[in-house]
CSV table of C-alpha atoms in Angstrom, one decimal:
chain,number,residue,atom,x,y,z
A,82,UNK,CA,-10.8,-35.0,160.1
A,83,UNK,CA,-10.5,-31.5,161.7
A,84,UNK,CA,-9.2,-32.1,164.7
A,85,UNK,CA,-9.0,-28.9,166.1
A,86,UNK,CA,-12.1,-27.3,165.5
A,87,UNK,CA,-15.9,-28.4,166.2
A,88,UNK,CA,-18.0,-30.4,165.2
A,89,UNK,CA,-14.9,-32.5,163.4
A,90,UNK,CA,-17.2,-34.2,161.7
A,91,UNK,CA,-15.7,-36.7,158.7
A,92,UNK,CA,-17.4,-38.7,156.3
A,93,UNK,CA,-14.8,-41.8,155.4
A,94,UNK,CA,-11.6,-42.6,152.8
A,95,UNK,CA,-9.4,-45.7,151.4
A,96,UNK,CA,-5.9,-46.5,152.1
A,97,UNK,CA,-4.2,-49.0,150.7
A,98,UNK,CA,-0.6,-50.6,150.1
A,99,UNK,CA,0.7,-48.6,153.1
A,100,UNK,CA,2.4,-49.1,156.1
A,101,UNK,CA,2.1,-47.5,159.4
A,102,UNK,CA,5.0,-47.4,162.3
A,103,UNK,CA,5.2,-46.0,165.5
A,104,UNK,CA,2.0,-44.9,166.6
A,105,UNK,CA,-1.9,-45.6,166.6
A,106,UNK,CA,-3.8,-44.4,163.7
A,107,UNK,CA,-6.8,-42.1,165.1
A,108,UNK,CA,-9.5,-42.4,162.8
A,109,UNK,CA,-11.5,-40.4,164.7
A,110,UNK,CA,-15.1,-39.5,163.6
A,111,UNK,CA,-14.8,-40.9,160.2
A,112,UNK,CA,-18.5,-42.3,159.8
A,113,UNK,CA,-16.8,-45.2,157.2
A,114,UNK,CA,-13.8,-46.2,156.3
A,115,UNK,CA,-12.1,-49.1,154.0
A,116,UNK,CA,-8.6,-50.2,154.6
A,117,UNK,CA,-6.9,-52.8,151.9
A,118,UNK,CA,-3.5,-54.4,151.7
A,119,UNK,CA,-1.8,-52.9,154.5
A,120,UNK,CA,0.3,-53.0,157.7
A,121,UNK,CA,-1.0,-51.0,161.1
A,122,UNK,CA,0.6,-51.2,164.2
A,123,UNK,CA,-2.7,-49.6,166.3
A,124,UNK,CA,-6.0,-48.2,165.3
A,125,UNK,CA,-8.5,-46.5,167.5
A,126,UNK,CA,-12.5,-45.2,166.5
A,127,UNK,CA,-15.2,-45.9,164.6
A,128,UNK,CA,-18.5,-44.6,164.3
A,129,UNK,CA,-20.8,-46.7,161.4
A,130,UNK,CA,-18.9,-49.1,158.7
A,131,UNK,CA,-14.9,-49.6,159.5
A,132,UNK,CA,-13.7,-52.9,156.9
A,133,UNK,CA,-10.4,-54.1,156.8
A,134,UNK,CA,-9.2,-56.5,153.8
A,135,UNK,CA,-5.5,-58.1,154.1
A,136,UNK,CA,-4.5,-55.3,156.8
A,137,UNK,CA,-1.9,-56.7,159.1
A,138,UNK,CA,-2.4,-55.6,162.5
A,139,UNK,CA,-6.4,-55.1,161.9
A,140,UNK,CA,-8.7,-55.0,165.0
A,141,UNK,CA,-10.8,-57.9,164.9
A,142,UNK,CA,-14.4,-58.4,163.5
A,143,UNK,CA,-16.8,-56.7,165.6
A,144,UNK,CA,-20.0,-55.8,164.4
A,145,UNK,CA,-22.4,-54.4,165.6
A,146,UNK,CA,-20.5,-53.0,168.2
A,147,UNK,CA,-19.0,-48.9,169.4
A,148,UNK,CA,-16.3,-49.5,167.3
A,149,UNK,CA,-18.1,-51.6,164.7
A,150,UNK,CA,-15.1,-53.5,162.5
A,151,UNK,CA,-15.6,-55.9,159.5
A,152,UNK,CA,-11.9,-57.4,159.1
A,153,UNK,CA,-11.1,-60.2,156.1
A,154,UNK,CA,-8.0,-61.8,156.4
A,155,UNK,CA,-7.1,-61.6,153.2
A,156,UNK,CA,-7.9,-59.8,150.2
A,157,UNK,CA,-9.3,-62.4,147.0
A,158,UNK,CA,-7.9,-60.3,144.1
A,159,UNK,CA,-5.8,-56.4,144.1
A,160,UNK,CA,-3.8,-55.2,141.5
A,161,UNK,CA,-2.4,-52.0,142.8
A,162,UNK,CA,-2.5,-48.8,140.5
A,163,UNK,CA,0.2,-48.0,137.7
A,164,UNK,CA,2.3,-44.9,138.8
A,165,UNK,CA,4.9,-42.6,137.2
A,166,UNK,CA,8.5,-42.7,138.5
A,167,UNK,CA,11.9,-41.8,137.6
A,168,UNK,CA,14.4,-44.2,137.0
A,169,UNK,CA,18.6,-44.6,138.4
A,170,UNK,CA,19.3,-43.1,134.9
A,171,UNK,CA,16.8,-40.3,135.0
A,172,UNK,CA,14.6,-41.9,132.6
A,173,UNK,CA,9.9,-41.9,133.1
A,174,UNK,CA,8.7,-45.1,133.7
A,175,UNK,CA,5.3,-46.1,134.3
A,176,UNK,CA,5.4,-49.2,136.7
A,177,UNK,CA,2.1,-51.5,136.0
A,178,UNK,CA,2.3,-54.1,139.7
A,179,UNK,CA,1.6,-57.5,139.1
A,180,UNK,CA,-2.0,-59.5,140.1
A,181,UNK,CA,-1.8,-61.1,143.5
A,182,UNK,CA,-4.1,-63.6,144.8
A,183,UNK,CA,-4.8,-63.8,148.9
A,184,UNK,CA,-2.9,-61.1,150.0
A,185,UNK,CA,-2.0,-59.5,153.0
A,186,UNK,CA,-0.2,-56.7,154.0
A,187,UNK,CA,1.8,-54.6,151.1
A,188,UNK,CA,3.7,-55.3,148.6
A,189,UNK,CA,6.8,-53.8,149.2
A,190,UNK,CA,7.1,-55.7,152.7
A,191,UNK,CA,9.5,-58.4,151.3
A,192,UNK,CA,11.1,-56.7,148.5
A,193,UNK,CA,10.2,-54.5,145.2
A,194,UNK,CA,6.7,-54.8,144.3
A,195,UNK,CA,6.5,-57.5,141.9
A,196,UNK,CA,5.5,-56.2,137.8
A,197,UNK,CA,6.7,-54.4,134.9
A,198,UNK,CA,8.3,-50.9,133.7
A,199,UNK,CA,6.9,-49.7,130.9
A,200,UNK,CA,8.9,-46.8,129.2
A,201,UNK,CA,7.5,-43.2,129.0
A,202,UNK,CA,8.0,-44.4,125.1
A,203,UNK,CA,5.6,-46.3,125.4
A,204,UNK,CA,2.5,-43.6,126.4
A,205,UNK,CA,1.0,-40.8,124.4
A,206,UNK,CA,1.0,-37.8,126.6
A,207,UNK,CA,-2.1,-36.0,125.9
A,208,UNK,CA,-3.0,-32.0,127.0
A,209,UNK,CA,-6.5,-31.4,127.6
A,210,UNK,CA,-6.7,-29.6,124.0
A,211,UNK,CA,-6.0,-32.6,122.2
A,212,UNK,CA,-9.6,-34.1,120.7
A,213,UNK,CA,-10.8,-37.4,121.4
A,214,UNK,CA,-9.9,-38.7,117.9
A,215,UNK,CA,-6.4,-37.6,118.0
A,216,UNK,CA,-6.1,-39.5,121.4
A,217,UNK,CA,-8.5,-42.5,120.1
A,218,UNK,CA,-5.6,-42.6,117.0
A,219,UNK,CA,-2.7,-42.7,119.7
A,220,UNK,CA,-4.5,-45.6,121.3
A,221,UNK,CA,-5.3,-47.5,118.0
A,222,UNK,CA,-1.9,-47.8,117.5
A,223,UNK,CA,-0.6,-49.5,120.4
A,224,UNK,CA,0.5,-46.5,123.0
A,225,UNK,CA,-0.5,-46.6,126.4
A,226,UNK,CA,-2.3,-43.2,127.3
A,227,UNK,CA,-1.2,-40.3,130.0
A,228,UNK,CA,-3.6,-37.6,130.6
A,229,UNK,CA,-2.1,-34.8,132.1
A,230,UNK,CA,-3.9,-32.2,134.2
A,231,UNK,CA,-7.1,-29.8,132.9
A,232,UNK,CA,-10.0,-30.6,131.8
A,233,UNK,CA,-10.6,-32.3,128.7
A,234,UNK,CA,-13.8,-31.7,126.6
A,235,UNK,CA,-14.8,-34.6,124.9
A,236,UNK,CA,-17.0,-34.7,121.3
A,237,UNK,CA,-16.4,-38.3,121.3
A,238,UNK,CA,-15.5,-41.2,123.7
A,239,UNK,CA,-12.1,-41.9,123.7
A,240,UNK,CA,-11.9,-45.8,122.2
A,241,UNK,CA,-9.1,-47.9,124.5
A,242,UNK,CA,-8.9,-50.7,121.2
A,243,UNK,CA,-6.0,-53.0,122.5
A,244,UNK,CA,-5.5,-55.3,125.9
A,245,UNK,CA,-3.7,-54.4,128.4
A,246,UNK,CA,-3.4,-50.7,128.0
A,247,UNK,CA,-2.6,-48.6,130.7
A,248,UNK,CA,-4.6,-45.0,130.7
A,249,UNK,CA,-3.1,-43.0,133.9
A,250,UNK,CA,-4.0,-39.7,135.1
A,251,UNK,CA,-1.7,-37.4,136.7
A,252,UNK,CA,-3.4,-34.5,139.0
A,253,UNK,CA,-7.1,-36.1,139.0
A,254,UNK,CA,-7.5,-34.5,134.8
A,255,UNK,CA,-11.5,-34.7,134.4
A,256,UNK,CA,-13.1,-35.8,131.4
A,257,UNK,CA,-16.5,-33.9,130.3
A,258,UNK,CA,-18.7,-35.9,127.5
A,259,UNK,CA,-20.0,-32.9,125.7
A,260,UNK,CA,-22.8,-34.7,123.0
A,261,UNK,CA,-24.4,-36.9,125.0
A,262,UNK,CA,-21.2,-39.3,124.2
A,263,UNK,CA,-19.4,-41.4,126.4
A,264,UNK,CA,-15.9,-40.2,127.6
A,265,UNK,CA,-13.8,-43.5,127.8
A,266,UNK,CA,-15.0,-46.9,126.0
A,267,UNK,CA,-12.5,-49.8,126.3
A,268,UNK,CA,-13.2,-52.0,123.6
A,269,UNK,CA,-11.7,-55.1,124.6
A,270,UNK,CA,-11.0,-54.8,128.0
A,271,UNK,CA,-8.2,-57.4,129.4
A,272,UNK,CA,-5.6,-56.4,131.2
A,273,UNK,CA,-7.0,-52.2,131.1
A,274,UNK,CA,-5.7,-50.3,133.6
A,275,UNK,CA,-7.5,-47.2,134.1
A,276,UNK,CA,-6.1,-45.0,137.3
A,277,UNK,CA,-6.7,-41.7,138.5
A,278,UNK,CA,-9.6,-40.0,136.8
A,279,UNK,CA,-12.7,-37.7,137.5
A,280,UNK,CA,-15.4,-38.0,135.1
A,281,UNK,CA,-18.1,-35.4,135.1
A,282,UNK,CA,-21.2,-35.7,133.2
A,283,UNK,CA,-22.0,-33.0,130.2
A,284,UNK,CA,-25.3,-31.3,129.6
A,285,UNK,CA,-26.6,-34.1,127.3
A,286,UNK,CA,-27.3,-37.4,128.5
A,287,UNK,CA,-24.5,-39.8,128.4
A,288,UNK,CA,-25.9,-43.8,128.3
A,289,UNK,CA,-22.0,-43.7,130.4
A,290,UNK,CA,-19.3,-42.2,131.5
A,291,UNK,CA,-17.0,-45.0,131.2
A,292,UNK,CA,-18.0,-48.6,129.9
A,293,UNK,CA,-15.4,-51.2,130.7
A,294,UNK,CA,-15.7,-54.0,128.5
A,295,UNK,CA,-18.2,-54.7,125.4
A,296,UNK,CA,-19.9,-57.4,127.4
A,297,UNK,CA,-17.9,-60.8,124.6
A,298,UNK,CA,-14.3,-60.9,126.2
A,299,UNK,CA,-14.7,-63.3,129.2
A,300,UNK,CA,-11.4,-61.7,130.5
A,301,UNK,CA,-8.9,-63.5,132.7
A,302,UNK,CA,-8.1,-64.5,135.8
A,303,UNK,CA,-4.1,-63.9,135.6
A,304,UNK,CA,-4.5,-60.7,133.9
A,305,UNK,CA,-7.7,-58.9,135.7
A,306,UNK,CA,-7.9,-55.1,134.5
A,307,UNK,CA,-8.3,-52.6,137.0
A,308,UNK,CA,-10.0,-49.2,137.7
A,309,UNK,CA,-8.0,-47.1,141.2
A,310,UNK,CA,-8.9,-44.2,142.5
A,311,UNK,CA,-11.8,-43.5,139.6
A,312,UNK,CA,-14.6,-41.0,140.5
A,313,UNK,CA,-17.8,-39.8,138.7
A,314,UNK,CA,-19.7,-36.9,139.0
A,315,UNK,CA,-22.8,-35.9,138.0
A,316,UNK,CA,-23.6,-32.9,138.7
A,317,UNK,CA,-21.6,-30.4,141.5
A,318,UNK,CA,-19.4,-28.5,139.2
A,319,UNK,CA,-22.0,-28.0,136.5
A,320,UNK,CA,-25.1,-29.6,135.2
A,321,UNK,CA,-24.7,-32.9,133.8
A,322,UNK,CA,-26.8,-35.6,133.2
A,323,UNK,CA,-26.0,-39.8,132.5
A,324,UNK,CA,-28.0,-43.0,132.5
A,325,UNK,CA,-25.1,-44.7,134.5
A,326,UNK,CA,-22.0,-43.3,135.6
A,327,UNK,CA,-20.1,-46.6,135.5
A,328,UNK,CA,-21.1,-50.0,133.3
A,329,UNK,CA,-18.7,-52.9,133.8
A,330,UNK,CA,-19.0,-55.9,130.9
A,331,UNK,CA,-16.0,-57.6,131.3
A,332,UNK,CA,-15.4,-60.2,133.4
A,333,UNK,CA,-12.2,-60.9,136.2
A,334,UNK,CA,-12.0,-56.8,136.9
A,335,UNK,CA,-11.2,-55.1,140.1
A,336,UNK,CA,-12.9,-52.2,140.9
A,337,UNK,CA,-10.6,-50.3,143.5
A,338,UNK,CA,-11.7,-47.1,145.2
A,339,UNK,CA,-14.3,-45.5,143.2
A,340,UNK,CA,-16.8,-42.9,143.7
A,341,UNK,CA,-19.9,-42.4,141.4
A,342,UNK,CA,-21.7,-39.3,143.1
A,343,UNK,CA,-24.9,-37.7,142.0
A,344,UNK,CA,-24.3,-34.0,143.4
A,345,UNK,CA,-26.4,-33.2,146.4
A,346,UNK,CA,-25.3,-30.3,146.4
A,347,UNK,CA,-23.1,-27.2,144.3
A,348,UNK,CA,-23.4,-26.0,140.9
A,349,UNK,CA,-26.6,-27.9,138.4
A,350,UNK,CA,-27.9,-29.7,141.0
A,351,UNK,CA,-32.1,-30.5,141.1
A,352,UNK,CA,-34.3,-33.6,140.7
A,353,UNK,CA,-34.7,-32.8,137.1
A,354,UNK,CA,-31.3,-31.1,136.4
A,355,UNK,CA,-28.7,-33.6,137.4
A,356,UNK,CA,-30.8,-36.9,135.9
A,357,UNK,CA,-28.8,-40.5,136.5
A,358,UNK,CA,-30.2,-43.5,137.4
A,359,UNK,CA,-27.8,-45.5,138.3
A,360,UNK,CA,-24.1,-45.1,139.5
A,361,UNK,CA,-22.5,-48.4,139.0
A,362,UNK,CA,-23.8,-51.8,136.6
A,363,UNK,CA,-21.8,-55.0,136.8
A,364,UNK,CA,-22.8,-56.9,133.9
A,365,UNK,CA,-19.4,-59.6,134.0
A,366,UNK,CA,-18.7,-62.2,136.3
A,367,UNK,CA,-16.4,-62.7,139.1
A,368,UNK,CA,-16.0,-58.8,139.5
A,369,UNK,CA,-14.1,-57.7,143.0
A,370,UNK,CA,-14.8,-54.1,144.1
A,371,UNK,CA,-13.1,-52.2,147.0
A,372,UNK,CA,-14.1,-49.2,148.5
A,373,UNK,CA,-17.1,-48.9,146.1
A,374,UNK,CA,-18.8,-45.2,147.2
A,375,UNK,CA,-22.2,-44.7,145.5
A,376,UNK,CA,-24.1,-41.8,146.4
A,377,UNK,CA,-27.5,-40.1,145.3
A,378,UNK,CA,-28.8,-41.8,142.3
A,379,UNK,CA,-32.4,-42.1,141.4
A,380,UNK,CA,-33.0,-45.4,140.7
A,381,UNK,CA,-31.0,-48.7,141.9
A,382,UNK,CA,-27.5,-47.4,143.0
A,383,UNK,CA,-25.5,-50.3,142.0
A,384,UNK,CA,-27.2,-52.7,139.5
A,385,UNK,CA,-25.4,-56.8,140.1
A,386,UNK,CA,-25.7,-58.6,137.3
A,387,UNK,CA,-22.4,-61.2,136.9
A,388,UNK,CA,-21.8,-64.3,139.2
A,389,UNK,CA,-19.3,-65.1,141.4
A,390,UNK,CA,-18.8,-61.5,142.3
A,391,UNK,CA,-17.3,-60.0,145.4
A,392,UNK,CA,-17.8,-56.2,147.1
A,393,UNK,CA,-15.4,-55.5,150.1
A,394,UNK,CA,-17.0,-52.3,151.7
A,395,UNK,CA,-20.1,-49.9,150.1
A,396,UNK,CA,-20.9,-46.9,151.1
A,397,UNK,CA,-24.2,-45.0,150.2
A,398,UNK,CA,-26.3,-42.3,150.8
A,399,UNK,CA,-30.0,-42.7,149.0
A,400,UNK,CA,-31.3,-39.3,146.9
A,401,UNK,CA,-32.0,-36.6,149.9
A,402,UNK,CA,-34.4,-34.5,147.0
A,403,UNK,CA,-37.0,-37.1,146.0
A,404,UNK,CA,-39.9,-35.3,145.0
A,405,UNK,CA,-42.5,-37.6,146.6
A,406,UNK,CA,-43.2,-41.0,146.9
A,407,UNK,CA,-45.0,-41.8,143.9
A,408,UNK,CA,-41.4,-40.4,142.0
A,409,UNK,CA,-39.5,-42.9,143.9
A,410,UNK,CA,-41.2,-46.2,143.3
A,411,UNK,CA,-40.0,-49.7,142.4
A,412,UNK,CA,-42.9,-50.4,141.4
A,413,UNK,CA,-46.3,-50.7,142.0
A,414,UNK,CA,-46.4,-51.5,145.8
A,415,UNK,CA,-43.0,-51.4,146.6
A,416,UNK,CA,-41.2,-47.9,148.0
A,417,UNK,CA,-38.8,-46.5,146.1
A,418,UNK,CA,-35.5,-48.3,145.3
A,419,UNK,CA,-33.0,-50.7,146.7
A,420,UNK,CA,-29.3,-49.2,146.7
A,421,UNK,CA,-27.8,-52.5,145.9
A,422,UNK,CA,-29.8,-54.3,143.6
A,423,UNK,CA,-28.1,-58.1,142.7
A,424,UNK,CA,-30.3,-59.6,139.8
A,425,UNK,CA,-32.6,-62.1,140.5
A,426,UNK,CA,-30.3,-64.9,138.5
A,427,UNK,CA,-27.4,-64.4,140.1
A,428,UNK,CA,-26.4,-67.6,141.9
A,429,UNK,CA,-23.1,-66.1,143.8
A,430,UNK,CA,-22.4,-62.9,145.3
A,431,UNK,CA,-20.1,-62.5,148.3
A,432,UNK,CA,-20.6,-59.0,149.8
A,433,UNK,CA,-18.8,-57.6,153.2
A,434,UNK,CA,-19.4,-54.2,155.3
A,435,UNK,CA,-22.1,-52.6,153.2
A,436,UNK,CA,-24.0,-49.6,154.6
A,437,UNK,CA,-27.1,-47.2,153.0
A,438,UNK,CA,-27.8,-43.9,154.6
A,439,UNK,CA,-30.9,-41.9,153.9
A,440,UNK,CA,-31.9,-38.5,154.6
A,441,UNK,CA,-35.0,-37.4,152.5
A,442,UNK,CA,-34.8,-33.0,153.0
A,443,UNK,CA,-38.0,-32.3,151.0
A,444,UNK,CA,-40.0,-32.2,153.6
A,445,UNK,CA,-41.8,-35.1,153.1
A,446,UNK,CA,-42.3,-38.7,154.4
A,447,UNK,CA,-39.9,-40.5,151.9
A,448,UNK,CA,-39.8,-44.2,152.8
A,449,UNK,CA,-37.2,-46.9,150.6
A,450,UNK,CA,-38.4,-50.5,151.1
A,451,UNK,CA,-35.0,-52.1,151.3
A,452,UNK,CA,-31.5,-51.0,151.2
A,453,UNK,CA,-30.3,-54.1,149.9
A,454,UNK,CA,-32.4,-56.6,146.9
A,455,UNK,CA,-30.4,-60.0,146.9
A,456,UNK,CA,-31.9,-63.2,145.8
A,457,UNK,CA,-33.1,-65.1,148.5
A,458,UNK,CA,-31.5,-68.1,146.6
A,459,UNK,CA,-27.9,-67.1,147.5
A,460,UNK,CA,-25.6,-69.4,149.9
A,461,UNK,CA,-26.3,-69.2,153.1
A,462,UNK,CA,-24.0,-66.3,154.6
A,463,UNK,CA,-23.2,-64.9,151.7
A,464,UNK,CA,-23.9,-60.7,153.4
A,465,UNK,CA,-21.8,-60.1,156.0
A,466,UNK,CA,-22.3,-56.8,158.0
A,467,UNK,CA,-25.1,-54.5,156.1
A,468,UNK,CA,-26.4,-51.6,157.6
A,469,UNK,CA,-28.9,-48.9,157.5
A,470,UNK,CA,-29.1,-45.3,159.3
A,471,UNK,CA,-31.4,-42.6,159.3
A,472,UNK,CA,-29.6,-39.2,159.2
A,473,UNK,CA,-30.7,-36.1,161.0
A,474,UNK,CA,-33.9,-36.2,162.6
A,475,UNK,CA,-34.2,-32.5,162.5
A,476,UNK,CA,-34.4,-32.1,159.0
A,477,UNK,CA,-35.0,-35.9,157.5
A,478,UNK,CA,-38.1,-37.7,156.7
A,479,UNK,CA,-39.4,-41.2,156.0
A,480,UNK,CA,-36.5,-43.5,155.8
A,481,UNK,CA,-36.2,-47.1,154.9
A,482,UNK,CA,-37.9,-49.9,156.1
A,483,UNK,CA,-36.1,-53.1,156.0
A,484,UNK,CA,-31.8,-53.9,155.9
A,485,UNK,CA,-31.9,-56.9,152.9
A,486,UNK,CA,-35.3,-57.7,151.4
A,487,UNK,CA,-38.0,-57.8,154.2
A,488,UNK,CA,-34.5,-58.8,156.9
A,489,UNK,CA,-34.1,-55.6,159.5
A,490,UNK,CA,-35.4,-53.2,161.0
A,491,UNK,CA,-36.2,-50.1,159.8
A,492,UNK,CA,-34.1,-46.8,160.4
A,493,UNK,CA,-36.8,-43.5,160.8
A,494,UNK,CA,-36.5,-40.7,162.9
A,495,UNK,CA,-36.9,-42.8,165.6
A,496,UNK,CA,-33.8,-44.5,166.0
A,497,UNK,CA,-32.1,-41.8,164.1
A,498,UNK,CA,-28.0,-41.8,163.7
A,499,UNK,CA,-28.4,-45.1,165.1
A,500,UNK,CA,-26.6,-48.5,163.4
A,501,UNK,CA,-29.8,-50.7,162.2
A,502,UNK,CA,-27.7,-54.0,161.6
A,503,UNK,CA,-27.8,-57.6,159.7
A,504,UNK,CA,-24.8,-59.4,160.4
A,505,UNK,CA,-25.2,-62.4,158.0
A,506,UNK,CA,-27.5,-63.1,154.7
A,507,UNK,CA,-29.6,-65.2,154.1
């Protein structure tokens, strides 16, 4: 946040596996937030959606309230991300942290993060003017992968063969599909840790960006892979276009921190020049997301397929430049789409502090039915904290109708910037 010149306005972030001493973290006007696997000794604000997941020294749950908190004891699943140091001996090492189950706090707080040192041996180090296949043949022989910063423009997806390989990004390097290709497929994904990446979507139409996962590994439990700090763009720095930004197959993967945005705004951006339908598809079971951001597409923002998943904390804003209604539809009879869709046969889904914004700016009454689709079948409880809110009443229209299926009210210009909440589903 700004916090020394007006308005200060701030629009949310992730921390995690980091400790704070001294003072009082002001989070000021940050409209959402997501804190996992960390240590605070105060924290003051909140405006919409602040969720806390194995944070010692959380505020308590309190929702809906001014300072509207969604705290969980303990986080299910993390694996934090791989990173890049230098060793007593002056030697590169890329340290890949263990799985932990039930955490709190960091974990560093007891001693030396538990997992493995890989050695810079071990990685191809690629420049952004190396092709896909030259990478790809890297990969198919057993190296992990560094990209190092640039952009890198992609004929072909890079093909992550093996288990258990570690593709890392140093300085956010972006990937561009440039033939209507994906950028990264991981072919048998187990173990895959994929860490610090932008993805932006070429001119042709990409089915994905990344797929995780060729939907036959089950995947395991002990040995989850991992996406951190992963973000998609379609659209923003140039015209781009994708079916999905994101498609998960595998089952037992964490999701941690990502951000699939349709551009709203920048370079290439229009109802028919940025196309994508959906930012995120979960087709495995017992998938844990953190800090899932999911802005802007033009069908269902995140498609729920696989059981026995879990999402700590969503974020979304709905498209602001839907054409008109009859562009926007479900279908027949049911305004426009849902931006958190789970499938209809899905018999467990545990979700917690989920919010979906709209602001429709084409001048016209745009109206979405529901911000959340779950099946009414689901354990009782099984949504904790979802909310809707209608931004700017100035320059918005329409808005949505109801919270989870026909559950809450509806958030229009006449309640706008205000919390429309549902603190438990069904």
């Amino acid at each position: 946040m700004d916090y020394c010149t007006g308005p200060s306005f701030a629009s949310g972030g992730f921390i995690a596996d980091s400790a704070f001493d001294g003072s009082t973290v002001v989070n000021g006007s940050q409209q959402q937030w997501f804190t996992r696997n960390s240590r605070l000794d105060g924290w003051s604000n909140g405006v919409w959606n602040q969720v806390f997941s194995g944070v010692t020294g959380a505020p308590a749950t309190c929702f809906p309230c001014g300072n509207p908190y969604t705290t969980l004891a303990t986080s299910p699943v993390t694996r934090e991300a791989p990173y890049l140091y230098l060793d007593s001996t002056g030697s590169y090492n890329v340290f890949v942290p263990s799985v932990q189950h039930n955490s709190t706090g960091t974990t560093w707080s007891s001693g030396p993060t538990p997992g493995t040192s890989l050695p810079i041996s071990s990685f191809f180090i690629a420049k952004p003017s190396d092709s896909a296949a030259r990478i790809t043949s890297a990969l198919a022989s057993g190296k992990n992968l560094i990209l190092s910063p640039g952009v890198y423009h992609l004929d072909q997806a890079i093909e992550v063969m093996h288990p258990d390989t570690v593709v890392l990004g140093l300085g956010f390097p972006t990937l561009v599909p440039e033939n209507g290709n994906l950028a990264i497929r991981a072919v048998n994904a187990r173990g895959d840790l994929v860490s610090g990446l932008i993805f932006d979507a070429g001119g042709r139409t990409s089915p994905s960006l990344l797929t995780l996962g060729s939907g036959h590994e089950a995947g395991v439990a002990s040995d989850p892979s991992v996406l951190s700090d992963v973000f998609f763009r379609i659209g923003g720095a140039a015209a781009g276009k994708a079916t999905a930004a994101l498609i998960v197959n595998s089952s037992n993967v964490i999701l941690d921190d990502i951000w699939a945005w349709r551009a709203d705004h920048g370079n290439g951006v229009g109802w028919t020049v940025n196309t994508a339908d959906t930012g995120v598809i979960v087709n495995g079971d017992n998938v844990t997301a953190y800090g899932l951001f999911v802005e802007h597409f033009q069908k269902y923002e995140v498609i729920w397929n696989g059981n026995g998943g879990t999402d700590v904390f969503f974020q979304n804003e709905m498209p602001y430049d839907v054409p008109s209604q009859d562009a926007w539809m479900e279908s027949p009879g049911v305004d426009g789409y849902a931006a958190f869709k789970v499938a209809g046969n899905v018999t467990s889904f545990a979700g917690y502090g989920m919010g979906s914004y709209s602001f429709f700016n084409q001048g016209k009454d745009i109206f979405a039915e529901r911000a959340f689709e779950v099946p009414d079948s689901l354990p009782a409880g099984s949504l904790h904290d979802l909310l809707t809110i209608f931004l700017d009443k100035v320059h918005g229209k329409g808005g949505i109708l109801h919270v989870v299926n026909e559950t809450g009210g509806s958030s229009t210009a006449a309640n706008a910037d205000t919390v429309v909440p549902v603190v438990s589903y069904p």
